[in-house]
PDB file of N, CA, C and O in Angstrom:
ATOM      1  N   MET A   1      32.376 -13.400  18.451  1.00 89.00           N
ATOM      2  CA  MET A   1      32.598 -11.974  18.359  1.00 89.00           C
ATOM      3  C   MET A   1      33.319 -11.513  19.627  1.00 89.00           C
ATOM      4  O   MET A   1      32.975 -11.931  20.724  1.00 89.00           O
ATOM      5  N   ARG A   2      34.293 -10.681  19.437  1.00 93.00           N
ATOM      6  CA  ARG A   2      35.073 -10.191  20.587  1.00 93.00           C
ATOM      7  C   ARG A   2      34.210  -9.343  21.524  1.00 93.00           C
ATOM      8  O   ARG A   2      33.239  -8.716  21.104  1.00 93.00           O
ATOM      9  N   GLN A   3      34.586  -9.361  22.791  1.00 95.00           N
ATOM     10  CA  GLN A   3      33.808  -8.685  23.833  1.00 95.00           C
ATOM     11  C   GLN A   3      33.739  -7.179  23.616  1.00 95.00           C
ATOM     12  O   GLN A   3      32.710  -6.554  23.882  1.00 95.00           O
ATOM     13  N   THR A   4      34.804  -6.577  23.131  1.00 94.00           N
ATOM     14  CA  THR A   4      34.780  -5.127  22.911  1.00 94.00           C
ATOM     15  C   THR A   4      33.739  -4.741  21.857  1.00 94.00           C
ATOM     16  O   THR A   4      33.070  -3.714  21.988  1.00 94.00           O
ATOM     17  N   LEU A   5      33.599  -5.559  20.824  1.00 95.00           N
ATOM     18  CA  LEU A   5      32.598  -5.287  19.795  1.00 95.00           C
ATOM     19  C   LEU A   5      31.197  -5.501  20.354  1.00 95.00           C
ATOM     20  O   LEU A   5      30.295  -4.699  20.093  1.00 95.00           O
ATOM     21  N   ARG A   6      31.011  -6.544  21.137  1.00 96.00           N
ATOM     22  CA  ARG A   6      29.708  -6.769  21.774  1.00 96.00           C
ATOM     23  C   ARG A   6      29.304  -5.559  22.626  1.00 96.00           C
ATOM     24  O   ARG A   6      28.172  -5.093  22.550  1.00 96.00           O
ATOM     25  N   ALA A   7      30.229  -5.070  23.427  1.00 97.00           N
ATOM     26  CA  ALA A   7      29.954  -3.923  24.291  1.00 97.00           C
ATOM     27  C   ALA A   7      29.621  -2.680  23.469  1.00 97.00           C
ATOM     28  O   ALA A   7      28.714  -1.910  23.817  1.00 97.00           O
ATOM     29  N   LYS A   8      30.343  -2.476  22.370  1.00 95.00           N
ATOM     30  CA  LYS A   8      30.097  -1.326  21.503  1.00 95.00           C
ATOM     31  C   LYS A   8      28.714  -1.418  20.859  1.00 95.00           C
ATOM     32  O   LYS A   8      27.996  -0.412  20.768  1.00 95.00           O
ATOM     33  N   ILE A   9      28.319  -2.604  20.424  1.00 96.00           N
ATOM     34  CA  ILE A   9      27.000  -2.797  19.812  1.00 96.00           C
ATOM     35  C   ILE A   9      25.903  -2.501  20.825  1.00 96.00           C
ATOM     36  O   ILE A   9      24.954  -1.766  20.531  1.00 96.00           O
ATOM     37  N   ILE A  10      26.029  -3.041  22.027  1.00 97.00           N
ATOM     38  CA  ILE A  10      25.024  -2.826  23.065  1.00 97.00           C
ATOM     39  C   ILE A  10      24.919  -1.348  23.416  1.00 97.00           C
ATOM     40  O   ILE A  10      23.819  -0.785  23.494  1.00 97.00           O
ATOM     41  N   ALA A  11      26.052  -0.682  23.608  1.00 97.00           N
ATOM     42  CA  ALA A  11      26.051   0.742  23.952  1.00 97.00           C
ATOM     43  C   ALA A  11      25.435   1.586  22.835  1.00 97.00           C
ATOM     44  O   ALA A  11      24.642   2.503  23.102  1.00 97.00           O
ATOM     45  N   THR A  12      25.762   1.276  21.585  1.00 96.00           N
ATOM     46  CA  THR A  12      25.212   2.026  20.458  1.00 96.00           C
ATOM     47  C   THR A  12      23.711   1.815  20.347  1.00 96.00           C
ATOM     48  O   THR A  12      22.955   2.773  20.153  1.00 96.00           O
ATOM     49  N   CYS A  13      23.275   0.579  20.490  1.00 97.00           N
ATOM     50  CA  CYS A  13      21.839   0.293  20.434  1.00 97.00           C
ATOM     51  C   CYS A  13      21.105   1.006  21.564  1.00 97.00           C
ATOM     52  O   CYS A  13      20.054   1.621  21.334  1.00 97.00           O
ATOM     53  N   ASP A  14      21.645   0.937  22.766  1.00 98.00           N
ATOM     54  CA  ASP A  14      21.021   1.620  23.904  1.00 98.00           C
ATOM     55  C   ASP A  14      20.901   3.115  23.651  1.00 98.00           C
ATOM     56  O   ASP A  14      19.863   3.731  23.937  1.00 98.00           O
ATOM     57  N   ALA A  15      21.949   3.724  23.112  1.00 97.00           N
ATOM     58  CA  ALA A  15      21.940   5.164  22.833  1.00 97.00           C
ATOM     59  C   ALA A  15      20.906   5.515  21.768  1.00 97.00           C
ATOM     60  O   ALA A  15      20.163   6.488  21.915  1.00 97.00           O
ATOM     61  N   LYS A  16      20.845   4.735  20.708  1.00 96.00           N
ATOM     62  CA  LYS A  16      19.876   4.996  19.633  1.00 96.00           C
ATOM     63  C   LYS A  16      18.444   4.834  20.140  1.00 96.00           C
ATOM     64  O   LYS A  16      17.569   5.631  19.808  1.00 96.00           O
ATOM     65  N   ILE A  17      18.205   3.801  20.950  1.00 97.00           N
ATOM     66  CA  ILE A  17      16.868   3.570  21.505  1.00 97.00           C
ATOM     67  C   ILE A  17      16.483   4.714  22.427  1.00 97.00           C
ATOM     68  O   ILE A  17      15.353   5.216  22.361  1.00 97.00           O
ATOM     69  N   ALA A  18      17.399   5.158  23.262  1.00 97.00           N
ATOM     70  CA  ALA A  18      17.122   6.272  24.175  1.00 97.00           C
ATOM     71  C   ALA A  18      16.837   7.555  23.406  1.00 97.00           C
ATOM     72  O   ALA A  18      15.985   8.359  23.804  1.00 97.00           O
ATOM     73  N   GLN A  19      17.534   7.734  22.304  1.00 97.00           N
ATOM     74  CA  GLN A  19      17.408   8.965  21.522  1.00 97.00           C
ATOM     75  C   GLN A  19      16.156   8.979  20.649  1.00 97.00           C
ATOM     76  O   GLN A  19      15.481   9.996  20.543  1.00 97.00           O
ATOM     77  N   LYS A  20      15.841   7.825  20.012  1.00 97.00           N
ATOM     78  CA  LYS A  20      14.790   7.811  18.992  1.00 97.00           C
ATOM     79  C   LYS A  20      13.643   6.843  19.270  1.00 97.00           C
ATOM     80  O   LYS A  20      12.731   6.729  18.458  1.00 97.00           O
ATOM     81  N   GLY A  21      13.714   6.100  20.368  1.00 97.00           N
ATOM     82  CA  GLY A  21      12.631   5.178  20.706  1.00 97.00           C
ATOM     83  C   GLY A  21      12.905   3.749  20.274  1.00 97.00           C
ATOM     84  O   GLY A  21      13.846   3.470  19.532  1.00 97.00           O
ATOM     85  N   GLU A  22      12.047   2.851  20.722  1.00 95.00           N
ATOM     86  CA  GLU A  22      12.260   1.420  20.498  1.00 95.00           C
ATOM     87  C   GLU A  22      12.068   0.981  19.057  1.00 95.00           C
ATOM     88  O   GLU A  22      12.465  -0.120  18.686  1.00 95.00           O
ATOM     89  N   GLY A  23      11.481   1.812  18.230  1.00 97.00           N
ATOM     90  CA  GLY A  23      11.276   1.459  16.827  1.00 97.00           C
ATOM     91  C   GLY A  23      12.436   1.814  15.921  1.00 97.00           C
ATOM     92  O   GLY A  23      12.387   1.552  14.719  1.00 97.00           O
ATOM     93  N   VAL A  24      13.505   2.377  16.469  1.00 97.00           N
ATOM     94  CA  VAL A  24      14.624   2.838  15.652  1.00 97.00           C
ATOM     95  C   VAL A  24      15.364   1.654  15.029  1.00 97.00           C
ATOM     96  O   VAL A  24      15.585   0.627  15.657  1.00 97.00           O
ATOM     97  N   GLY A  25      15.728   1.837  13.770  1.00 97.00           N
ATOM     98  CA  GLY A  25      16.509   0.838  13.061  1.00 97.00           C
ATOM     99  C   GLY A  25      17.930   1.327  12.861  1.00 97.00           C
ATOM    100  O   GLY A  25      18.215   2.522  12.964  1.00 97.00           O
ATOM    101  N   LEU A  26      18.815   0.381  12.611  1.00 96.00           N
ATOM    102  CA  LEU A  26      20.207   0.727  12.327  1.00 96.00           C
ATOM    103  C   LEU A  26      20.855  -0.368  11.504  1.00 96.00           C
ATOM    104  O   LEU A  26      20.318  -1.457  11.369  1.00 96.00           O
ATOM    105  N   SER A  27      22.002  -0.048  10.926  1.00 94.00           N
ATOM    106  CA  SER A  27      22.801  -1.033  10.207  1.00 94.00           C
ATOM    107  C   SER A  27      24.090  -1.249  10.992  1.00 94.00           C
ATOM    108  O   SER A  27      24.374  -0.519  11.938  1.00 94.00           O
ATOM    109  N   PHE A  28      24.875  -2.223  10.583  1.00 90.00           N
ATOM    110  CA  PHE A  28      26.119  -2.485  11.317  1.00 90.00           C
ATOM    111  C   PHE A  28      27.107  -1.338  11.174  1.00 90.00           C
ATOM    112  O   PHE A  28      28.020  -1.205  11.983  1.00 90.00           O
ATOM    113  N   TYR A  29      26.906  -0.471  10.208  1.00 91.00           N
ATOM    114  CA  TYR A  29      27.780   0.699  10.069  1.00 91.00           C
ATOM    115  C   TYR A  29      27.614   1.675  11.230  1.00 91.00           C
ATOM    116  O   TYR A  29      28.479   2.500  11.482  1.00 91.00           O
ATOM    117  N   ALA A  30      26.500   1.588  11.958  1.00 93.00           N
ATOM    118  CA  ALA A  30      26.249   2.496  13.081  1.00 93.00           C
ATOM    119  C   ALA A  30      27.276   2.335  14.200  1.00 93.00           C
ATOM    120  O   ALA A  30      27.430   3.223  15.025  1.00 93.00           O
ATOM    121  N   PHE A  31      27.995   1.238  14.206  1.00 91.00           N
ATOM    122  CA  PHE A  31      28.952   0.951  15.272  1.00 91.00           C
ATOM    123  C   PHE A  31      30.348   1.494  14.983  1.00 91.00           C
ATOM    124  O   PHE A  31      31.273   1.285  15.764  1.00 91.00           O
ATOM    125  N   PHE A  32      30.491   2.213  13.861  1.00 90.00           N
ATOM    126  CA  PHE A  32      31.808   2.664  13.424  1.00 90.00           C
ATOM    127  C   PHE A  32      31.779   4.121  12.997  1.00 90.00           C
ATOM    128  O   PHE A  32      30.733   4.656  12.659  1.00 90.00           O
ATOM    129  N   ALA A  33      32.959   4.729  12.974  1.00 82.00           N
ATOM    130  CA  ALA A  33      33.109   6.103  12.485  1.00 82.00           C
ATOM    131  C   ALA A  33      32.850   6.112  10.979  1.00 82.00           C
ATOM    132  O   ALA A  33      32.835   5.068  10.325  1.00 82.00           O
ATOM    133  N   ASN A  34      32.661   7.287  10.424  1.00 77.00           N
ATOM    134  CA  ASN A  34      32.384   7.397   8.997  1.00 77.00           C
ATOM    135  C   ASN A  34      33.556   7.010   8.114  1.00 77.00           C
ATOM    136  O   ASN A  34      33.386   6.808   6.928  1.00 77.00           O
ATOM    137  N   ARG A  35      34.722   6.895   8.693  1.00 73.00           N
ATOM    138  CA  ARG A  35      35.860   6.449   7.883  1.00 73.00           C
ATOM    139  C   ARG A  35      36.282   5.064   8.356  1.00 73.00           C
ATOM    140  O   ARG A  35      36.008   4.658   9.485  1.00 73.00           O
ATOM    141  N   ASN A  36      36.918   4.349   7.507  1.00 75.00           N
ATOM    142  CA  ASN A  36      37.286   2.963   7.767  1.00 75.00           C
ATOM    143  C   ASN A  36      38.603   2.906   8.541  1.00 75.00           C
ATOM    144  O   ASN A  36      39.650   2.591   7.991  1.00 75.00           O
ATOM    145  N   ASP A  37      38.546   3.186   9.851  1.00 81.00           N
ATOM    146  CA  ASP A  37      39.764   3.218  10.653  1.00 81.00           C
ATOM    147  C   ASP A  37      40.004   1.915  11.415  1.00 81.00           C
ATOM    148  O   ASP A  37      41.017   1.770  12.090  1.00 81.00           O
ATOM    149  N   ASP A  38      39.074   0.956  11.314  1.00 86.00           N
ATOM    150  CA  ASP A  38      39.231  -0.335  11.986  1.00 86.00           C
ATOM    151  C   ASP A  38      38.628  -1.436  11.109  1.00 86.00           C
ATOM    152  O   ASP A  38      37.583  -2.010  11.440  1.00 86.00           O
ATOM    153  N   PRO A  39      39.266  -1.726   9.976  1.00 90.00           N
ATOM    154  CA  PRO A  39      38.675  -2.657   9.014  1.00 90.00           C
ATOM    155  C   PRO A  39      38.471  -4.075   9.557  1.00 90.00           C
ATOM    156  O   PRO A  39      37.502  -4.742   9.198  1.00 90.00           O
ATOM    157  N   GLU A  40      39.339  -4.524  10.447  1.00 92.00           N
ATOM    158  CA  GLU A  40      39.203  -5.878  10.983  1.00 92.00           C
ATOM    159  C   GLU A  40      37.915  -6.022  11.801  1.00 92.00           C
ATOM    160  O   GLU A  40      37.160  -6.992  11.638  1.00 92.00           O
ATOM    161  N   THR A  41      37.642  -5.057  12.662  1.00 91.00           N
ATOM    162  CA  THR A  41      36.430  -5.109  13.478  1.00 91.00           C
ATOM    163  C   THR A  41      35.194  -4.875  12.618  1.00 91.00           C
ATOM    164  O   THR A  41      34.152  -5.501  12.833  1.00 91.00           O
ATOM    165  N   LEU A  42      35.298  -3.985  11.638  1.00 91.00           N
ATOM    166  CA  LEU A  42      34.192  -3.751  10.712  1.00 91.00           C
ATOM    167  C   LEU A  42      33.818  -5.047   9.997  1.00 91.00           C
ATOM    168  O   LEU A  42      32.640  -5.402   9.901  1.00 91.00           O
ATOM    169  N   MET A  43      34.798  -5.786   9.522  1.00 93.00           N
ATOM    170  CA  MET A  43      34.539  -7.048   8.836  1.00 93.00           C
ATOM    171  C   MET A  43      33.952  -8.093   9.788  1.00 93.00           C
ATOM    172  O   MET A  43      33.099  -8.890   9.396  1.00 93.00           O
ATOM    173  N   GLU A  44      34.388  -8.078  11.035  1.00 94.00           N
ATOM    174  CA  GLU A  44      33.833  -8.990  12.028  1.00 94.00           C
ATOM    175  C   GLU A  44      32.343  -8.695  12.246  1.00 94.00           C
ATOM    176  O   GLU A  44      31.521  -9.617  12.293  1.00 94.00           O
ATOM    177  N   ALA A  45      32.001  -7.429  12.367  1.00 94.00           N
ATOM    178  CA  ALA A  45      30.600  -7.041  12.536  1.00 94.00           C
ATOM    179  C   ALA A  45      29.795  -7.387  11.289  1.00 94.00           C
ATOM    180  O   ALA A  45      28.671  -7.899  11.389  1.00 94.00           O
ATOM    181  N   ALA A  46      30.353  -7.124  10.117  1.00 94.00           N
ATOM    182  CA  ALA A  46      29.662  -7.426   8.865  1.00 94.00           C
ATOM    183  C   ALA A  46      29.413  -8.923   8.728  1.00 94.00           C
ATOM    184  O   ALA A  46      28.325  -9.342   8.320  1.00 94.00           O
ATOM    185  N   GLU A  47      30.390  -9.736   9.065  1.00 95.00           N
ATOM    186  CA  GLU A  47      30.224 -11.187   8.970  1.00 95.00           C
ATOM    187  C   GLU A  47      29.131 -11.663   9.930  1.00 95.00           C
ATOM    188  O   GLU A  47      28.281 -12.478   9.565  1.00 95.00           O
ATOM    189  N   TRP A  48      29.147 -11.150  11.165  1.00 95.00           N
ATOM    190  CA  TRP A  48      28.122 -11.525  12.137  1.00 95.00           C
ATOM    191  C   TRP A  48      26.744 -11.131  11.617  1.00 95.00           C
ATOM    192  O   TRP A  48      25.790 -11.892  11.691  1.00 95.00           O
ATOM    193  N   TRP A  49      26.637  -9.917  11.085  1.00 95.00           N
ATOM    194  CA  TRP A  49      25.363  -9.358  10.637  1.00 95.00           C
ATOM    195  C   TRP A  49      24.858 -10.049   9.367  1.00 95.00           C
ATOM    196  O   TRP A  49      23.701 -10.452   9.298  1.00 95.00           O
ATOM    197  N   ILE A  50      25.735 -10.191   8.362  1.00 96.00           N
ATOM    198  CA  ILE A  50      25.319 -10.644   7.039  1.00 96.00           C
ATOM    199  C   ILE A  50      25.415 -12.162   6.883  1.00 96.00           C
ATOM    200  O   ILE A  50      24.443 -12.820   6.527  1.00 96.00           O
ATOM    201  N   LYS A  51      26.592 -12.722   7.131  1.00 95.00           N
ATOM    202  CA  LYS A  51      26.788 -14.152   6.903  1.00 95.00           C
ATOM    203  C   LYS A  51      26.169 -15.021   7.988  1.00 95.00           C
ATOM    204  O   LYS A  51      25.469 -15.980   7.699  1.00 95.00           O
ATOM    205  N   THR A  52      26.436 -14.687   9.234  1.00 96.00           N
ATOM    206  CA  THR A  52      26.002 -15.555  10.333  1.00 96.00           C
ATOM    207  C   THR A  52      24.493 -15.484  10.554  1.00 96.00           C
ATOM    208  O   THR A  52      23.836 -16.518  10.680  1.00 96.00           O
ATOM    209  N   HIS A  53      23.944 -14.268  10.592  1.00 96.00           N
ATOM    210  CA  HIS A  53      22.531 -14.118  10.943  1.00 96.00           C
ATOM    211  C   HIS A  53      21.632 -13.670   9.794  1.00 96.00           C
ATOM    212  O   HIS A  53      20.415 -13.576   9.982  1.00 96.00           O
ATOM    213  N   GLN A  54      22.210 -13.379   8.641  1.00 96.00           N
ATOM    214  CA  GLN A  54      21.468 -12.983   7.442  1.00 96.00           C
ATOM    215  C   GLN A  54      20.428 -11.902   7.737  1.00 96.00           C
ATOM    216  O   GLN A  54      19.274 -11.978   7.335  1.00 96.00           O
ATOM    217  N   LEU A  55      20.873 -10.877   8.469  1.00 96.00           N
ATOM    218  CA  LEU A  55      19.998  -9.759   8.804  1.00 96.00           C
ATOM    219  C   LEU A  55      19.849  -8.828   7.609  1.00 96.00           C
ATOM    220  O   LEU A  55      20.724  -8.758   6.743  1.00 96.00           O
ATOM    221  N   ASP A  56      18.731  -8.107   7.575  1.00 95.00           N
ATOM    222  CA  ASP A  56      18.524  -7.090   6.547  1.00 95.00           C
ATOM    223  C   ASP A  56      19.501  -5.942   6.779  1.00 95.00           C
ATOM    224  O   ASP A  56      20.095  -5.829   7.854  1.00 95.00           O
ATOM    225  N   HIS A  57      19.595  -5.049   5.787  1.00 93.00           N
ATOM    226  CA  HIS A  57      20.517  -3.923   5.924  1.00 93.00           C
ATOM    227  C   HIS A  57      20.189  -3.102   7.167  1.00 93.00           C
ATOM    228  O   HIS A  57      21.073  -2.743   7.926  1.00 93.00           O
ATOM    229  N   PHE A  58      18.907  -2.806   7.378  1.00 95.00           N
ATOM    230  CA  PHE A  58      18.466  -2.113   8.589  1.00 95.00           C
ATOM    231  C   PHE A  58      17.645  -3.072   9.438  1.00 95.00           C
ATOM    232  O   PHE A  58      16.768  -3.766   8.924  1.00 95.00           O
ATOM    233  N   GLU A  59      17.963  -3.109  10.728  1.00 97.00           N
ATOM    234  CA  GLU A  59      17.228  -3.924  11.693  1.00 97.00           C
ATOM    235  C   GLU A  59      16.895  -3.059  12.900  1.00 97.00           C
ATOM    236  O   GLU A  59      17.549  -2.053  13.154  1.00 97.00           O
ATOM    237  N   LYS A  60      15.908  -3.460  13.648  1.00 98.00           N
ATOM    238  CA  LYS A  60      15.541  -2.752  14.871  1.00 98.00           C
ATOM    239  C   LYS A  60      16.683  -2.868  15.872  1.00 98.00           C
ATOM    240  O   LYS A  60      17.238  -3.953  16.090  1.00 98.00           O
ATOM    241  N   ALA A  61      17.040  -1.757  16.484  1.00 98.00           N
ATOM    242  CA  ALA A  61      18.125  -1.746  17.471  1.00 98.00           C
ATOM    243  C   ALA A  61      17.810  -2.678  18.639  1.00 98.00           C
ATOM    244  O   ALA A  61      18.704  -3.337  19.173  1.00 98.00           O
ATOM    245  N   VAL A  62      16.534  -2.760  19.004  1.00 98.00           N
ATOM    246  CA  VAL A  62      16.118  -3.634  20.100  1.00 98.00           C
ATOM    247  C   VAL A  62      16.441  -5.091  19.761  1.00 98.00           C
ATOM    248  O   VAL A  62      16.959  -5.838  20.591  1.00 98.00           O
ATOM    249  N   LYS A  63      16.162  -5.495  18.536  1.00 97.00           N
ATOM    250  CA  LYS A  63      16.427  -6.872  18.095  1.00 97.00           C
ATOM    251  C   LYS A  63      17.918  -7.173  18.129  1.00 97.00           C
ATOM    252  O   LYS A  63      18.339  -8.214  18.643  1.00 97.00           O
ATOM    253  N   VAL A  64      18.721  -6.277  17.585  1.00 97.00           N
ATOM    254  CA  VAL A  64      20.171  -6.484  17.536  1.00 97.00           C
ATOM    255  C   VAL A  64      20.745  -6.554  18.946  1.00 97.00           C
ATOM    256  O   VAL A  64      21.521  -7.462  19.264  1.00 97.00           O
ATOM    257  N   ARG A  65      20.351  -5.612  19.796  1.00 97.00           N
ATOM    258  CA  ARG A  65      20.831  -5.606  21.183  1.00 97.00           C
ATOM    259  C   ARG A  65      20.470  -6.912  21.883  1.00 97.00           C
ATOM    260  O   ARG A  65      21.317  -7.513  22.546  1.00 97.00           O
ATOM    261  N   ASP A  66      19.232  -7.374  21.721  1.00 97.00           N
ATOM    262  CA  ASP A  66      18.809  -8.610  22.364  1.00 97.00           C
ATOM    263  C   ASP A  66      19.589  -9.823  21.854  1.00 97.00           C
ATOM    264  O   ASP A  66      19.929 -10.715  22.634  1.00 97.00           O
ATOM    265  N   MET A  67      19.877  -9.841  20.561  1.00 97.00           N
ATOM    266  CA  MET A  67      20.670 -10.939  20.006  1.00 97.00           C
ATOM    267  C   MET A  67      22.063 -10.979  20.631  1.00 97.00           C
ATOM    268  O   MET A  67      22.560 -12.041  20.995  1.00 97.00           O
ATOM    269  N   VAL A  68      22.684  -9.825  20.748  1.00 97.00           N
ATOM    270  CA  VAL A  68      24.031  -9.749  21.320  1.00 97.00           C
ATOM    271  C   VAL A  68      23.997 -10.129  22.799  1.00 97.00           C
ATOM    272  O   VAL A  68      24.851 -10.883  23.272  1.00 97.00           O
ATOM    273  N   LEU A  69      23.001  -9.659  23.515  1.00 97.00           N
ATOM    274  CA  LEU A  69      22.894  -9.984  24.940  1.00 97.00           C
ATOM    275  C   LEU A  69      22.684 -11.489  25.157  1.00 97.00           C
ATOM    276  O   LEU A  69      23.153 -12.038  26.154  1.00 97.00           O
ATOM    277  N   LYS A  70      22.032 -12.143  24.213  1.00 96.00           N
ATOM    278  CA  LYS A  70      21.799 -13.589  24.307  1.00 96.00           C
ATOM    279  C   LYS A  70      23.013 -14.398  23.859  1.00 96.00           C
ATOM    280  O   LYS A  70      22.991 -15.624  23.919  1.00 96.00           O
ATOM    281  N   GLY A  71      24.036 -13.717  23.379  1.00 93.00           N
ATOM    282  CA  GLY A  71      25.251 -14.413  22.950  1.00 93.00           C
ATOM    283  C   GLY A  71      25.191 -14.996  21.563  1.00 93.00           C
ATOM    284  O   GLY A  71      25.983 -15.866  21.208  1.00 93.00           O
ATOM    285  N   MET A  72      24.291 -14.507  20.776  1.00 91.00           N
ATOM    286  CA  MET A  72      24.153 -15.017  19.398  1.00 91.00           C
ATOM    287  C   MET A  72      25.267 -14.503  18.516  1.00 91.00           C
ATOM    288  O   MET A  72      25.904 -13.552  18.764  1.00 91.00           O
TER     289      MET A  72
END
């Protein structure tokens, strides 16, 4: 996964956790605007989330952030 996407995931997870607490869940769509303005990066995130790690639609932001920080 490209570094810019990793940074965006970490920043989004940190913001959601700060706003709603450590129990907050999110989907990979949380990393993008409501319109499909970056389909290549969206597909990269979807592949990482769905194909590579077989995550549920909603996962805890803490779990996702930790996975990215570990380089998974």
